[in-house]
Amino acid sequence: MTEHESTQSPTTEGLTVSPSLDFVAEAAQIPPETTPINVRTLRICGLAIVLGAVAAFVALCLTSLIGCITNLSFYGKLSTSFISPAPAVQYYLGLWVVFIPVAGALIVGLMARYGSKGIRGHGIPEAMEQVLTNESRIPMRLMFLKPLSAAVSIGTGGPFGAEGPIIATGGALGSVIGQFLESTATERKTLLAAGAAAGMAATFGSPVSAVLLAV
């Protein structure tokens, strides 16, 4: 391996975060960056603070929406409280319960087909790919479709977690704010990471882990 290849390798100075993105990182050939502390840096820090508050609210909305869809799908009632589908399966639905996850999968499939293909997958590798290949630009529709599709999928019995969707949603929110304002690709990347970390911290109550994930 040449000196240039060693410098650009995604595994330089540590383990790779996502092995599936190794080839994408190699192709992007991203040079090392140094960012001085100036007025623009302070501006991005202020935006990141506001973004954190908004992403926390979005995370709470996502968890409430998951509870609402679970209650509506399995119990036929409107409520945002978290409840297990097991009693409904045992006492009300029986074998008919198999149609609920199928209906949820069809709805999410239509959203992925006609809304945005970005809602496919876990969410974290997709956000990282946008950083590497698209200058941290994420379409605005993904900011709405990702949490909605995740809530439908989880609420109808899908065996998934909320961490990927909320990280992708927070990252999309940061990217959209960066696109509306005059910002560079590096600044959008910072806002994307701040939004993703804020979403994770609000959902799991783990701010330190969220910061480490962003780094």
Short mmCIF file of C-alpha atoms in Angstrom, two decimals:
data_model
loop_
_atom_site.label_atom_id
_atom_site.label_comp_id
_atom_site.label_asym_id
_atom_site.label_seq_id
_atom_site.Cartn_x
_atom_site.Cartn_y
_atom_site.Cartn_z
CA MET A 1 0.00 0.00 0.00
CA THR A 2 1.40 3.42 -1.00
CA GLU A 3 1.62 6.38 1.36
CA HIS A 4 -1.37 8.03 -0.38
CA GLU A 5 -3.49 4.90 -0.09
CA SER A 6 -2.62 4.59 3.58
CA THR A 7 -3.67 8.19 4.21
CA GLN A 8 -7.00 7.79 2.44
CA SER A 9 -7.86 4.36 3.80
CA PRO A 10 -11.16 4.23 5.77
CA THR A 11 -9.45 2.05 8.37
CA THR A 12 -6.64 4.50 9.10
CA GLU A 13 -6.16 5.15 12.83
CA GLY A 14 -8.88 2.73 13.93
CA LEU A 15 -11.47 0.23 12.91
CA THR A 16 -13.90 0.91 10.10
CA VAL A 17 -17.37 1.97 11.28
CA SER A 18 -19.33 0.20 8.54
CA PRO A 19 -17.49 -2.45 6.48
CA SER A 20 -20.11 -2.19 3.72
CA LEU A 21 -19.03 1.42 3.10
CA ASP A 22 -15.31 0.68 2.71
CA PHE A 23 -15.38 0.85 -1.10
CA VAL A 24 -17.51 4.01 -1.03
CA ALA A 25 -15.02 5.68 1.31
CA GLU A 26 -12.08 4.61 -0.86
CA ALA A 27 -13.76 5.97 -4.00
CA ALA A 28 -14.60 9.29 -2.36
CA GLN A 29 -10.90 9.96 -1.55
CA ILE A 30 -11.72 12.46 1.19
CA PRO A 31 -8.64 14.47 2.25
CA PRO A 32 -7.95 15.25 5.92
CA GLU A 33 -9.51 18.51 7.05
CA THR A 34 -8.62 21.10 9.68
CA THR A 35 -11.27 23.58 10.79
CA PRO A 36 -10.21 26.82 12.52
CA ILE A 37 -12.37 28.26 15.28
CA ASN A 38 -13.93 31.41 13.84
CA VAL A 39 -17.31 33.14 13.55
CA ARG A 40 -18.67 30.45 11.24
CA THR A 41 -17.66 27.78 13.73
CA LEU A 42 -19.57 29.56 16.51
CA ARG A 43 -22.53 29.92 14.17
CA ILE A 44 -22.59 26.19 13.48
CA CYS A 45 -22.34 25.50 17.22
CA GLY A 46 -25.39 27.70 17.82
CA LEU A 47 -27.30 25.95 15.06
CA ALA A 48 -26.31 22.58 16.53
CA ILE A 49 -27.80 23.56 19.90
CA VAL A 50 -31.11 24.54 18.29
CA LEU A 51 -30.98 21.42 16.16
CA GLY A 52 -30.53 19.28 19.27
CA ALA A 53 -33.69 20.69 20.85
CA VAL A 54 -35.72 20.17 17.67
CA ALA A 55 -34.37 16.65 17.14
CA ALA A 56 -35.29 15.77 20.74
CA PHE A 57 -38.87 16.87 20.07
CA VAL A 58 -38.92 14.83 16.84
CA ALA A 59 -37.68 11.77 18.76
CA LEU A 60 -40.51 12.12 21.27
CA CYS A 61 -42.99 12.44 18.40
CA LEU A 62 -41.62 9.26 16.83
CA THR A 63 -41.98 7.22 20.02
CA SER A 64 -45.53 8.55 20.51
CA LEU A 65 -46.38 7.70 16.90
CA ILE A 66 -45.12 4.13 17.37
CA GLY A 67 -47.37 3.74 20.40
CA CYS A 68 -50.33 5.23 18.51
CA ILE A 69 -49.97 2.88 15.55
CA THR A 70 -49.54 -0.12 17.87
CA ASN A 71 -52.77 0.70 19.71
CA LEU A 72 -54.62 1.42 16.49
CA SER A 73 -53.41 -1.73 14.72
CA PHE A 74 -53.90 -4.27 17.50
CA TYR A 75 -56.60 -2.71 19.72
CA GLY A 76 -58.47 -0.34 17.43
CA LYS A 77 -58.08 2.64 19.77
CA LEU A 78 -56.27 5.96 19.67
CA SER A 79 -53.59 6.16 22.33
CA THR A 80 -49.88 6.98 22.43
CA SER A 81 -49.14 4.76 25.43
CA PHE A 82 -46.84 1.79 24.88
CA ILE A 83 -48.63 -1.51 25.15
CA SER A 84 -47.77 -5.08 24.23
CA PRO A 85 -49.68 -6.61 21.29
CA ALA A 86 -49.68 -10.01 23.05
CA PRO A 87 -53.03 -9.61 24.89
CA ALA A 88 -54.75 -8.58 21.67
CA VAL A 89 -53.37 -11.65 19.92
CA GLN A 90 -54.44 -13.94 22.73
CA TYR A 91 -57.95 -12.62 23.40
CA TYR A 92 -59.13 -10.81 20.26
CA LEU A 93 -57.27 -11.40 17.04
CA GLY A 94 -56.01 -14.97 17.08
CA LEU A 95 -54.61 -16.04 13.73
CA TRP A 96 -55.93 -12.87 12.11
CA VAL A 97 -52.92 -11.12 13.62
CA VAL A 98 -50.72 -12.31 10.73
CA PHE A 99 -52.39 -9.79 8.43
CA ILE A 100 -51.32 -6.78 10.52
CA PRO A 101 -47.56 -7.02 9.83
CA VAL A 102 -48.36 -7.79 6.19
CA ALA A 103 -50.46 -4.63 5.92
CA GLY A 104 -47.67 -2.62 7.56
CA ALA A 105 -45.11 -4.06 5.15
CA LEU A 106 -47.27 -3.15 2.15
CA ILE A 107 -47.66 0.44 3.36
CA VAL A 108 -43.92 0.83 3.94
CA GLY A 109 -43.22 -0.79 0.57
CA LEU A 110 -45.41 1.75 -1.19
CA MET A 111 -43.67 4.57 0.67
CA ALA A 112 -40.28 3.23 -0.40
CA ARG A 113 -41.43 2.76 -4.00
CA TYR A 114 -43.16 6.08 -4.55
CA GLY A 115 -41.78 8.25 -1.73
CA SER A 116 -38.05 7.81 -1.25
CA LYS A 117 -35.74 4.83 -1.53
CA GLY A 118 -33.76 6.38 1.33
CA ILE A 119 -36.18 4.89 3.87
CA ARG A 120 -34.87 1.41 3.02
CA GLY A 121 -32.29 -0.07 5.30
CA HIS A 122 -31.28 0.60 8.88
CA GLY A 123 -30.65 4.32 8.52
CA ILE A 124 -27.11 4.77 9.84
CA PRO A 125 -25.17 3.42 6.80
CA GLU A 126 -27.47 5.38 4.50
CA ALA A 127 -26.70 8.62 6.37
CA MET A 128 -22.97 7.87 6.20
CA GLU A 129 -23.23 7.25 2.48
CA GLN A 130 -24.78 10.69 1.96
CA VAL A 131 -21.84 12.20 3.84
CA LEU A 132 -19.33 10.40 1.65
CA THR A 133 -20.93 10.68 -1.77
CA ASN A 134 -23.45 13.56 -1.75
CA GLU A 135 -21.76 16.31 0.29
CA SER A 136 -24.09 15.57 3.24
CA ARG A 137 -27.19 16.51 1.24
CA ILE A 138 -30.27 14.52 2.28
CA PRO A 139 -33.67 15.16 0.59
CA MET A 140 -36.24 16.92 2.76
CA ARG A 141 -38.90 14.26 2.13
CA LEU A 142 -36.71 11.73 3.91
CA MET A 143 -37.05 13.79 7.09
CA PHE A 144 -40.79 12.98 7.10
CA LEU A 145 -40.91 9.58 5.41
CA LYS A 146 -38.23 7.88 7.53
CA PRO A 147 -39.93 8.32 10.93
CA LEU A 148 -43.37 7.66 9.47
CA SER A 149 -42.29 4.44 7.76
CA ALA A 150 -40.45 3.34 10.90
CA ALA A 151 -43.50 3.98 13.08
CA VAL A 152 -45.72 1.99 10.72
CA SER A 153 -43.22 -0.85 10.52
CA ILE A 154 -42.59 -1.08 14.28
CA GLY A 155 -46.18 -0.33 15.26
CA THR A 156 -47.58 -3.14 13.12
CA GLY A 157 -45.28 -5.75 14.65
CA GLY A 158 -42.07 -5.43 12.68
CA PRO A 159 -39.01 -6.74 14.54
CA PHE A 160 -37.10 -3.48 14.35
CA GLY A 161 -35.81 -0.79 16.67
CA ALA A 162 -36.15 2.98 16.67
CA GLU A 163 -32.45 3.81 16.84
CA GLY A 164 -31.73 3.69 13.10
CA PRO A 165 -34.80 5.72 12.03
CA ILE A 166 -34.32 8.45 14.63
CA ILE A 167 -30.62 8.78 13.81
CA ALA A 168 -31.47 9.03 10.11
CA THR A 169 -34.26 11.53 10.83
CA GLY A 170 -32.07 13.73 13.03
CA GLY A 171 -29.31 13.60 10.43
CA ALA A 172 -31.75 14.52 7.66
CA LEU A 173 -33.01 17.44 9.75
CA GLY A 174 -29.46 18.74 10.20
CA SER A 175 -28.71 18.31 6.52
CA VAL A 176 -31.88 20.15 5.45
CA ILE A 177 -31.09 23.08 7.77
CA GLY A 178 -27.59 23.22 6.29
CA GLN A 179 -29.00 23.23 2.76
CA PHE A 180 -31.38 26.10 3.48
CA LEU A 181 -28.61 28.17 5.01
CA GLU A 182 -25.34 29.19 3.40
CA SER A 183 -23.09 26.35 4.45
CA THR A 184 -20.23 24.24 3.15
CA ALA A 185 -20.18 20.46 2.85
CA THR A 186 -18.15 20.25 6.06
CA GLU A 187 -20.67 22.38 7.95
CA ARG A 188 -23.55 20.28 6.65
CA LYS A 189 -21.69 17.18 7.80
CA THR A 190 -21.36 18.69 11.27
CA LEU A 191 -25.06 19.53 11.43
CA LEU A 192 -25.98 16.08 10.14
CA ALA A 193 -23.91 14.45 12.87
CA ALA A 194 -25.32 16.79 15.53
CA GLY A 195 -28.89 15.99 14.51
CA ALA A 196 -28.21 12.26 14.51
CA ALA A 197 -26.60 12.42 17.97
CA ALA A 198 -29.46 14.52 19.35
CA GLY A 199 -32.05 12.06 18.09
CA MET A 200 -30.24 9.12 19.65
CA ALA A 201 -29.70 10.93 22.95
CA ALA A 202 -33.38 11.88 23.20
CA THR A 203 -34.63 8.39 22.35
CA PHE A 204 -32.34 6.36 24.60
CA GLY A 205 -31.27 8.91 27.21
CA SER A 206 -27.62 8.27 26.34
CA PRO A 207 -25.91 11.58 25.48
CA VAL A 208 -22.36 10.32 25.91
CA SER A 209 -22.94 7.32 23.63
CA ALA A 210 -24.63 9.58 21.11
CA VAL A 211 -21.64 11.93 21.00
CA LEU A 212 -19.26 8.99 20.56
CA LEU A 213 -21.42 7.69 17.72
CA ALA A 214 -21.33 11.10 16.02
CA VAL A 215 -17.56 11.28 16.34
#
